[in-house]
CSV table of C-alpha atoms and ligand atoms in Angstrom, one decimal:
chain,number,residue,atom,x,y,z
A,5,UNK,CA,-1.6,-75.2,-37.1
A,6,UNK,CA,1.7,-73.6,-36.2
A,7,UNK,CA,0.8,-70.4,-38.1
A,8,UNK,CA,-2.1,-68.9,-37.8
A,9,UNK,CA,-1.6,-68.1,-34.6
A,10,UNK,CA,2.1,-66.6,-35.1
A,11,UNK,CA,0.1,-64.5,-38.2
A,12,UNK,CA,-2.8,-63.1,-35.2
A,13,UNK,CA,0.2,-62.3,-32.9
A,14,UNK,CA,1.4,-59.8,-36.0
A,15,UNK,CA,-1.7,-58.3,-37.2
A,16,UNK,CA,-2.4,-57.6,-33.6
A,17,UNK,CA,1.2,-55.8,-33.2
A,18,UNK,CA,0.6,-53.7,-36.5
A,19,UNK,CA,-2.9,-52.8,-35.1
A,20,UNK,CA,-1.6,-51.8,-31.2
A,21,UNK,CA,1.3,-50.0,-33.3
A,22,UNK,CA,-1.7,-47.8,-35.9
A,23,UNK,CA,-3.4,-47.2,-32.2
A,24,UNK,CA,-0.1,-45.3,-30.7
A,25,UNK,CA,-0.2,-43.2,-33.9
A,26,UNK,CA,-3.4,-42.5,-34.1
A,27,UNK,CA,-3.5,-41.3,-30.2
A,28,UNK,CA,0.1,-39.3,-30.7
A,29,UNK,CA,-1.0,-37.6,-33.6
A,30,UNK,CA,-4.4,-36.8,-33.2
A,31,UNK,CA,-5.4,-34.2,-30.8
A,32,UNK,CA,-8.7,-35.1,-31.3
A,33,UNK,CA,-8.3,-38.1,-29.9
A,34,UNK,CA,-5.5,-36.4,-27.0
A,35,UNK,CA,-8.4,-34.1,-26.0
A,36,UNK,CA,-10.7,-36.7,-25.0
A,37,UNK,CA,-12.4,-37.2,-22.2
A,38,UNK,CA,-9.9,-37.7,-19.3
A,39,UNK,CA,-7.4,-35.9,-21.1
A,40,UNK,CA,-5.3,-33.1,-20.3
A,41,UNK,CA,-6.3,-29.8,-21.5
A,42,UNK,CA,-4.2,-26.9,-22.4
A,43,UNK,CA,-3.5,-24.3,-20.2
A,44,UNK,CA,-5.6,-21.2,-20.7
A,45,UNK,CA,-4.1,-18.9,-18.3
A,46,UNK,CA,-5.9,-15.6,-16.6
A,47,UNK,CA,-5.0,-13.0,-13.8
A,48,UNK,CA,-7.2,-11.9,-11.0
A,49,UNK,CA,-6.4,-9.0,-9.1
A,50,UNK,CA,-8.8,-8.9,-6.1
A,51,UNK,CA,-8.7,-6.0,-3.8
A,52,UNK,CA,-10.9,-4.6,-1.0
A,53,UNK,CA,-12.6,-1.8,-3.7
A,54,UNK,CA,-13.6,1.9,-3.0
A,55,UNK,CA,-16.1,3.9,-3.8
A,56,UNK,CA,-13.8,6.8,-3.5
A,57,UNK,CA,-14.2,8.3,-7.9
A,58,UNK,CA,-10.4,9.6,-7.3
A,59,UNK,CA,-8.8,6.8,-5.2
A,60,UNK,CA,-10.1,4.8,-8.1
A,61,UNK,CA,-7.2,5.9,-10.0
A,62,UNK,CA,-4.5,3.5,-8.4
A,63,UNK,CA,-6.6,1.0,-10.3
A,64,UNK,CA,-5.6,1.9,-13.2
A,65,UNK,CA,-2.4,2.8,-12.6
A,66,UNK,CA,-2.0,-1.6,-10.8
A,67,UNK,CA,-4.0,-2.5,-14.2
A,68,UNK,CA,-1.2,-0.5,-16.7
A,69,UNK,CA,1.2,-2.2,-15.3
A,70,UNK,CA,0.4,-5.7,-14.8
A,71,UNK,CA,-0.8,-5.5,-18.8
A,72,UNK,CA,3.0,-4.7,-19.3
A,73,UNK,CA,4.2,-7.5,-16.5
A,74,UNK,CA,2.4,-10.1,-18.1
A,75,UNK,CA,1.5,-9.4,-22.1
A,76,UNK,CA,-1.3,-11.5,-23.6
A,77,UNK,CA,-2.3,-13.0,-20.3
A,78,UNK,CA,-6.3,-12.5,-19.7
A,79,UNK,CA,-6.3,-10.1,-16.8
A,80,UNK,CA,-9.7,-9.6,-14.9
A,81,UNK,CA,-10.6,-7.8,-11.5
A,82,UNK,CA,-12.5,-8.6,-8.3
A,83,UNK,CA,-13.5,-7.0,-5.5
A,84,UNK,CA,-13.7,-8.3,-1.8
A,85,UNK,CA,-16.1,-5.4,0.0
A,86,UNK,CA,-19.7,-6.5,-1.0
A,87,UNK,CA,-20.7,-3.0,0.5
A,88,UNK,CA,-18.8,-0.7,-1.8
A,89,UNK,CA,-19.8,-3.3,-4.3
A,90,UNK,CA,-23.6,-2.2,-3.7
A,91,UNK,CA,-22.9,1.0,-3.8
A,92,UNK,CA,-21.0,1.4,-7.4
A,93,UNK,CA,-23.4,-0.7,-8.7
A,94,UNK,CA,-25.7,2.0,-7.7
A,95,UNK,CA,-23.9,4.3,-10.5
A,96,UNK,CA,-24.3,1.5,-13.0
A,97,UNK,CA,-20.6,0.0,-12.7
A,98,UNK,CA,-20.5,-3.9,-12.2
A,99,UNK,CA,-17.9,-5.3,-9.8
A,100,UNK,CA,-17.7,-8.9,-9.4
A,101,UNK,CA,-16.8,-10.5,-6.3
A,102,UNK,CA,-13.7,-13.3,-6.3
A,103,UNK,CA,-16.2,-16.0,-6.5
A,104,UNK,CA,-18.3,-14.3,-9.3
A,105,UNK,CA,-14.9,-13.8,-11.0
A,106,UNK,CA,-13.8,-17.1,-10.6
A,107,UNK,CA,-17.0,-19.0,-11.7
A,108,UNK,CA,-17.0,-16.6,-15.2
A,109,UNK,CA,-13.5,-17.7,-15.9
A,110,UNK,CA,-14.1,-21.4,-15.3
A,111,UNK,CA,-17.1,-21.3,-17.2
A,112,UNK,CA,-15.2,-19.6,-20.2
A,113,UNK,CA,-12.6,-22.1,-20.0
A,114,UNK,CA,-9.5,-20.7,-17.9
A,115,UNK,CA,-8.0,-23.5,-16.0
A,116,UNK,CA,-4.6,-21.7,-14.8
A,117,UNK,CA,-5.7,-18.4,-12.8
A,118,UNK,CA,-3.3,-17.0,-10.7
A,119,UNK,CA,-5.4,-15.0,-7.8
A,120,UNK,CA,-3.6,-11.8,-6.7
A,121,UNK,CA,-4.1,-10.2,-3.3
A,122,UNK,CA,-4.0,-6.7,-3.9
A,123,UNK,CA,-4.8,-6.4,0.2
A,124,UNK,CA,-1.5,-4.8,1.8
A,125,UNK,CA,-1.5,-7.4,5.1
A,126,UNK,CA,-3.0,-11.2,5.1
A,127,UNK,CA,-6.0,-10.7,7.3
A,128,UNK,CA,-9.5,-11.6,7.3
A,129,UNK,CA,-9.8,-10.5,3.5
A,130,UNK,CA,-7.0,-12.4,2.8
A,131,UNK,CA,-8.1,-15.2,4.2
A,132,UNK,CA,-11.8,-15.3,2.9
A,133,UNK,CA,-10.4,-15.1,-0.9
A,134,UNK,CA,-7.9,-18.5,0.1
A,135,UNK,CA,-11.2,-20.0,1.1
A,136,UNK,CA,-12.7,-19.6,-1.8
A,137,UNK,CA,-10.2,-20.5,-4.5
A,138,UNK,CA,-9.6,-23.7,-2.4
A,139,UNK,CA,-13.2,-24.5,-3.5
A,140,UNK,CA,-12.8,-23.7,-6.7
A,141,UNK,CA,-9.8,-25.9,-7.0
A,142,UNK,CA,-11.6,-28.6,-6.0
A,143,UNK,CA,-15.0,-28.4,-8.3
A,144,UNK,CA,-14.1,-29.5,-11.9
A,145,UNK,CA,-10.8,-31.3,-13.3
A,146,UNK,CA,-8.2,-29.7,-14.4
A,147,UNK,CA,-8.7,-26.6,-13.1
A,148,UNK,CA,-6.1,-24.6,-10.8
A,149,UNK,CA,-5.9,-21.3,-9.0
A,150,UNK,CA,-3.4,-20.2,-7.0
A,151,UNK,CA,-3.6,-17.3,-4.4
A,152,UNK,CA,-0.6,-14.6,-5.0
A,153,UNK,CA,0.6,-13.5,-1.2
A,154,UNK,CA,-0.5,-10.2,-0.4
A,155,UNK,CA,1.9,-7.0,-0.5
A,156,UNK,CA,3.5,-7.2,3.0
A,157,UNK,CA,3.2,-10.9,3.8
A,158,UNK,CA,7.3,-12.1,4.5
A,159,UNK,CA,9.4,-10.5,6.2
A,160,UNK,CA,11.2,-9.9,3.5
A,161,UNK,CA,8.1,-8.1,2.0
A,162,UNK,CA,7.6,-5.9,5.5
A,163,UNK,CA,11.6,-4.5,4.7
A,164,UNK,CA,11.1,-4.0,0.8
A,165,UNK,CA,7.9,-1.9,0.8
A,166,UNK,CA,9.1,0.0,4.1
A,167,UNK,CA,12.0,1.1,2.4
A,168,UNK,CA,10.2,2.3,-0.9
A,169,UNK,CA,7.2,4.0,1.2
A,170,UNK,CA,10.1,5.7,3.2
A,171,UNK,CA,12.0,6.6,-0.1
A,172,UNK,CA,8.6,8.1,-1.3
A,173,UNK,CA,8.1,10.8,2.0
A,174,UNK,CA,7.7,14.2,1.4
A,175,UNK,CA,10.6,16.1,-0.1
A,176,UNK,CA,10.0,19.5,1.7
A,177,UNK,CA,9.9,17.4,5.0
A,178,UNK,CA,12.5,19.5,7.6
A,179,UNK,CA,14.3,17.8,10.5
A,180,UNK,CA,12.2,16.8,13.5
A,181,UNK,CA,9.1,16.3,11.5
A,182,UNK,CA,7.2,12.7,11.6
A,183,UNK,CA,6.0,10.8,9.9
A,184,UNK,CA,2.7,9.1,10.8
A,185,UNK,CA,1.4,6.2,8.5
A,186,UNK,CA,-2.5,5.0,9.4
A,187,UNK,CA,-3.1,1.6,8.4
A,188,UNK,CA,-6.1,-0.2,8.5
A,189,UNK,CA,-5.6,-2.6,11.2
A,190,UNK,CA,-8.1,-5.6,12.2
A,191,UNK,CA,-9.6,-8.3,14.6
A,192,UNK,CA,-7.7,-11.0,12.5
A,193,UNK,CA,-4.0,-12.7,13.8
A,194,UNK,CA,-2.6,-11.5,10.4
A,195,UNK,CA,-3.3,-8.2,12.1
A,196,UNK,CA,0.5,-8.9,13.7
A,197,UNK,CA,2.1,-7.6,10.5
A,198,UNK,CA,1.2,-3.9,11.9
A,199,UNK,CA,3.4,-3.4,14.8
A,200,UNK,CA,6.0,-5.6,13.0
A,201,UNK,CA,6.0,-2.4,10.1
A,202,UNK,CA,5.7,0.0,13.3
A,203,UNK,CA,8.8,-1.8,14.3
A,204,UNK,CA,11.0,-1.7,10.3
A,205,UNK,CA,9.9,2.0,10.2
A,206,UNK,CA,11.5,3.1,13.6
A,207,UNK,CA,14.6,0.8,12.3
A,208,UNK,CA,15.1,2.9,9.1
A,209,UNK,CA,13.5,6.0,10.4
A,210,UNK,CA,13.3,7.1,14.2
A,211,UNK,CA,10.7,9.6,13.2
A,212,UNK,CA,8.5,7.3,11.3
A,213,UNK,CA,5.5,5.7,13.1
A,214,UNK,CA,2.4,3.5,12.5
A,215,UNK,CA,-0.5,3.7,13.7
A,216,UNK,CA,-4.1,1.6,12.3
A,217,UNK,CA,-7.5,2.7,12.3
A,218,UNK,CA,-9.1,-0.7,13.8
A,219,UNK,CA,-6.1,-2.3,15.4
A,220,UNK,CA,-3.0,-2.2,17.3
A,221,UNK,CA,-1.2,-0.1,17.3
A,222,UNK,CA,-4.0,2.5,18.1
A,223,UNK,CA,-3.9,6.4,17.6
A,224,UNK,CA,-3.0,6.9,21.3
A,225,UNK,CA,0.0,4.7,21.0
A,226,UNK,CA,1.2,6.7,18.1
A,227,UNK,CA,0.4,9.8,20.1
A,228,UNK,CA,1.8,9.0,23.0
A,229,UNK,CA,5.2,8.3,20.5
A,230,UNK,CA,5.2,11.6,18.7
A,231,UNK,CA,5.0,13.4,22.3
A,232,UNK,CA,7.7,11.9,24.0
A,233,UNK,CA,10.3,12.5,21.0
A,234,UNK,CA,9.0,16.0,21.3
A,235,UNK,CA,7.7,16.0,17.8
A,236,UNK,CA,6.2,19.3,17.1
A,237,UNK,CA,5.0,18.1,13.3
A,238,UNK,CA,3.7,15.1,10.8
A,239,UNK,CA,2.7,14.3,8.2
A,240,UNK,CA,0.0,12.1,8.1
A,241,UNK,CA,-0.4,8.9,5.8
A,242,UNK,CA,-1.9,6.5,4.4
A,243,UNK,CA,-0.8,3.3,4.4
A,244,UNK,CA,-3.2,1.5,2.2
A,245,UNK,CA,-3.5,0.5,-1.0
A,246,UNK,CA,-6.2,3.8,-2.1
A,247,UNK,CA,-6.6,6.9,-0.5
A,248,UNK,CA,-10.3,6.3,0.3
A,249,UNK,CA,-12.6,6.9,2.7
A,250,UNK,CA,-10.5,6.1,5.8
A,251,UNK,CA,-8.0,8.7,4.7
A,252,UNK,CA,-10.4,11.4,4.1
A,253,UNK,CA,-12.5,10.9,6.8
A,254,UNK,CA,-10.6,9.5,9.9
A,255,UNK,CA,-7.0,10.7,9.2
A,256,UNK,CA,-7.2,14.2,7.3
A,257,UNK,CA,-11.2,14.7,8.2
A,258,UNK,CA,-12.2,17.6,10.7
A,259,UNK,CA,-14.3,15.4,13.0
A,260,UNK,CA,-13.1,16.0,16.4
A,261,UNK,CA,-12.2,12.1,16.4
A,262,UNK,CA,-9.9,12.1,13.5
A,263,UNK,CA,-6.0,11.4,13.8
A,264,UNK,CA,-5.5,15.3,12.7
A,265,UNK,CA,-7.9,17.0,15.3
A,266,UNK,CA,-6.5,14.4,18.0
A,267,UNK,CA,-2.7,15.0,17.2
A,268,UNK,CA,-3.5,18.8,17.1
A,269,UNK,CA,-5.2,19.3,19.8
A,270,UNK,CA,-2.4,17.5,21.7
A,271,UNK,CA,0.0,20.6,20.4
A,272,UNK,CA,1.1,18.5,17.2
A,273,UNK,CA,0.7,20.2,13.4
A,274,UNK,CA,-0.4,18.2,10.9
A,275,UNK,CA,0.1,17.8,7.3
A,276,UNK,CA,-2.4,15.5,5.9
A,277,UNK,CA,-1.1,14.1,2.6
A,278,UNK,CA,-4.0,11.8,0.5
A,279,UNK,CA,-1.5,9.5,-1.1
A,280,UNK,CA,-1.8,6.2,-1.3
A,281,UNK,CA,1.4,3.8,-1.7
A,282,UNK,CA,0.1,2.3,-4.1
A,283,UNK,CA,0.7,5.4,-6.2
A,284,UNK,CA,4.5,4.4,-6.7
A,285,UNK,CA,5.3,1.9,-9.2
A,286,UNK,CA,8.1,0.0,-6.8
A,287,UNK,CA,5.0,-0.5,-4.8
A,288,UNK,CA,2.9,-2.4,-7.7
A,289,UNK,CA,6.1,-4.4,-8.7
A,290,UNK,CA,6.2,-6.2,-5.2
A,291,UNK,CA,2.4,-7.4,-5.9
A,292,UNK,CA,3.8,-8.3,-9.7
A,293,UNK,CA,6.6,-10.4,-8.4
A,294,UNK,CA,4.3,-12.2,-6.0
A,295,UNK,CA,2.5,-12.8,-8.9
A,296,UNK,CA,5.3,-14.1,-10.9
A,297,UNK,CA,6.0,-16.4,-8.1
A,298,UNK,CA,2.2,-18.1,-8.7
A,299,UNK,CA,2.8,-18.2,-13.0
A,300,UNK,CA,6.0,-20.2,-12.2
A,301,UNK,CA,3.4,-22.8,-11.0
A,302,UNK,CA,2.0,-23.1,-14.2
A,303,UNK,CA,4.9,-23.7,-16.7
B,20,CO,CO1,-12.3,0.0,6.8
């Protein structure tokens, strides 16, 4: 009687033990249901788009060199602006918004995506796109996205791309000219990272301002600046990630209501120059580090 039971005990032991191997060795049997798959990672850089043919070419430029930044990694594109999306589509060219983006990548099995913010401030943009891969995170298991902070989020960020924007000025600028940089500006809180640049600028340069288009600090407070440190000329800039619409038209445009006619008609010259900042490669590697900062999640 003694041992049969004593013989179960082993034969059960040798068959637990075949189990083990058979789930060790077998991914077959690894992959199943429940299971852990294996990262399949992907980049999306997301930015606000333009419809701009030539302030398209900072695209390629931010494409070139995360393709070097990150070899072999699946790198796709998105675009925030559904207007400007209307309108390429228009010439036949398909962008995909974030969630468009997102949904193809899940659907083709990518389960590590590291979303980039290619928006220079986090506002309402910014914000939107955190919304959306927060639902995405949430819809099938196993699946992770992470948003990349936009270019000037820390502080630390405010002082690194001051100082390269700075560093990339005109060369044939002369002593007692400005410099006037027009950012976008918004309605949104994150809008507080624009007086805080206004504020590095003036630290490394007393003749550098900012002004934004929709926000604070407005056109008049930038005027108001330039005239009482007597500034007879500036340059006027950009300070956006393309060269668009918003520098053609309300900074360098001839409208009466444009930074140029305004500073001019208040006695200042102006030197429009259609350059994003985007257009210097220091510039990109800020948005590439952020980026690194997100892969490091997915080791
Ligand atoms: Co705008």
């Amino acid at each position: 009687m003694g041992k049969k039971p004593e013989m179960l005990r082993r034969i059960g032991m040798v068959l637990a033990l075949l189990l083990c191997v058979a789930l060790v060795g077998s991914p077959a049997w690894a992959m199943g249901h429940g299971n852990k798959k294996p990262a399949k990672k992907a980049i999306l850089l997301v930015t606000f788009g333009t419809s701009v043919p030539r302030a398209q070419k900072v695209f390629t430029l931010i494409d070139k060199a995360y393709r070097k930044a990150f070899p072999g990694v699946e790198l796709r594109w998105a675009y925030t602006a559904k207007f400007i999306r209307d309108k390429v589509a228009k010439r036949g060219i398909v962008w995909l918004a974030p969630e468009e983006a997102l949904a193809k990548l899940m659907a083709q099995g990518y389960n590590r995506i590291a979303v980039q913010s290619l928006h220079v401030i986090a506002g309402a943009e910014y914000h939107d796109l955190l919304r959306v891969v927060h639902g995405f995170n949430g819809m099938i298991h196993g699946f992770k996205a992470l948003v990349g902070n936009p270019l000037c989020a820390t502080t630390d960020d405010l002082r690194r791309v001051v100082k390269l924007v700075l560093a990339a000025a005109p060369k044939g600028r002369k002593k007692g000219e400005a410099l006037v940089y027009m950012g976008h500006g918004t309605h949104h809180p994150g809008g507080v990272a624009y007086p805080a640049l206004a504020y590095v600028m003036r630290l490394n340069d007393p003749l550098a301002f900012m002004g934004t288009v929709e926000g604070y600090p407005t056109l008049d407070d930038v005027k108001e600046a330039l005239l009482a440190h007597k500034v007879k000329t500036a340059y006027l800039l950009p300070f956006m990630t393309v060269a668009g619409d918003h520098a053609m038209n309300d900074m360098a445009g001839d409208e009466p209501d444009s930074w140029k006619s305004v500073l001019e008609k208040a006695g200042i010259k102006c030197k429009p120059v259609l350059k994003a900042i985007t257009e210097d490669p220091q510039v990109i590697q800020v948005w590439i580090d952020h980026t690194k900062a997100v892969m490091k999640h997915f080791k």
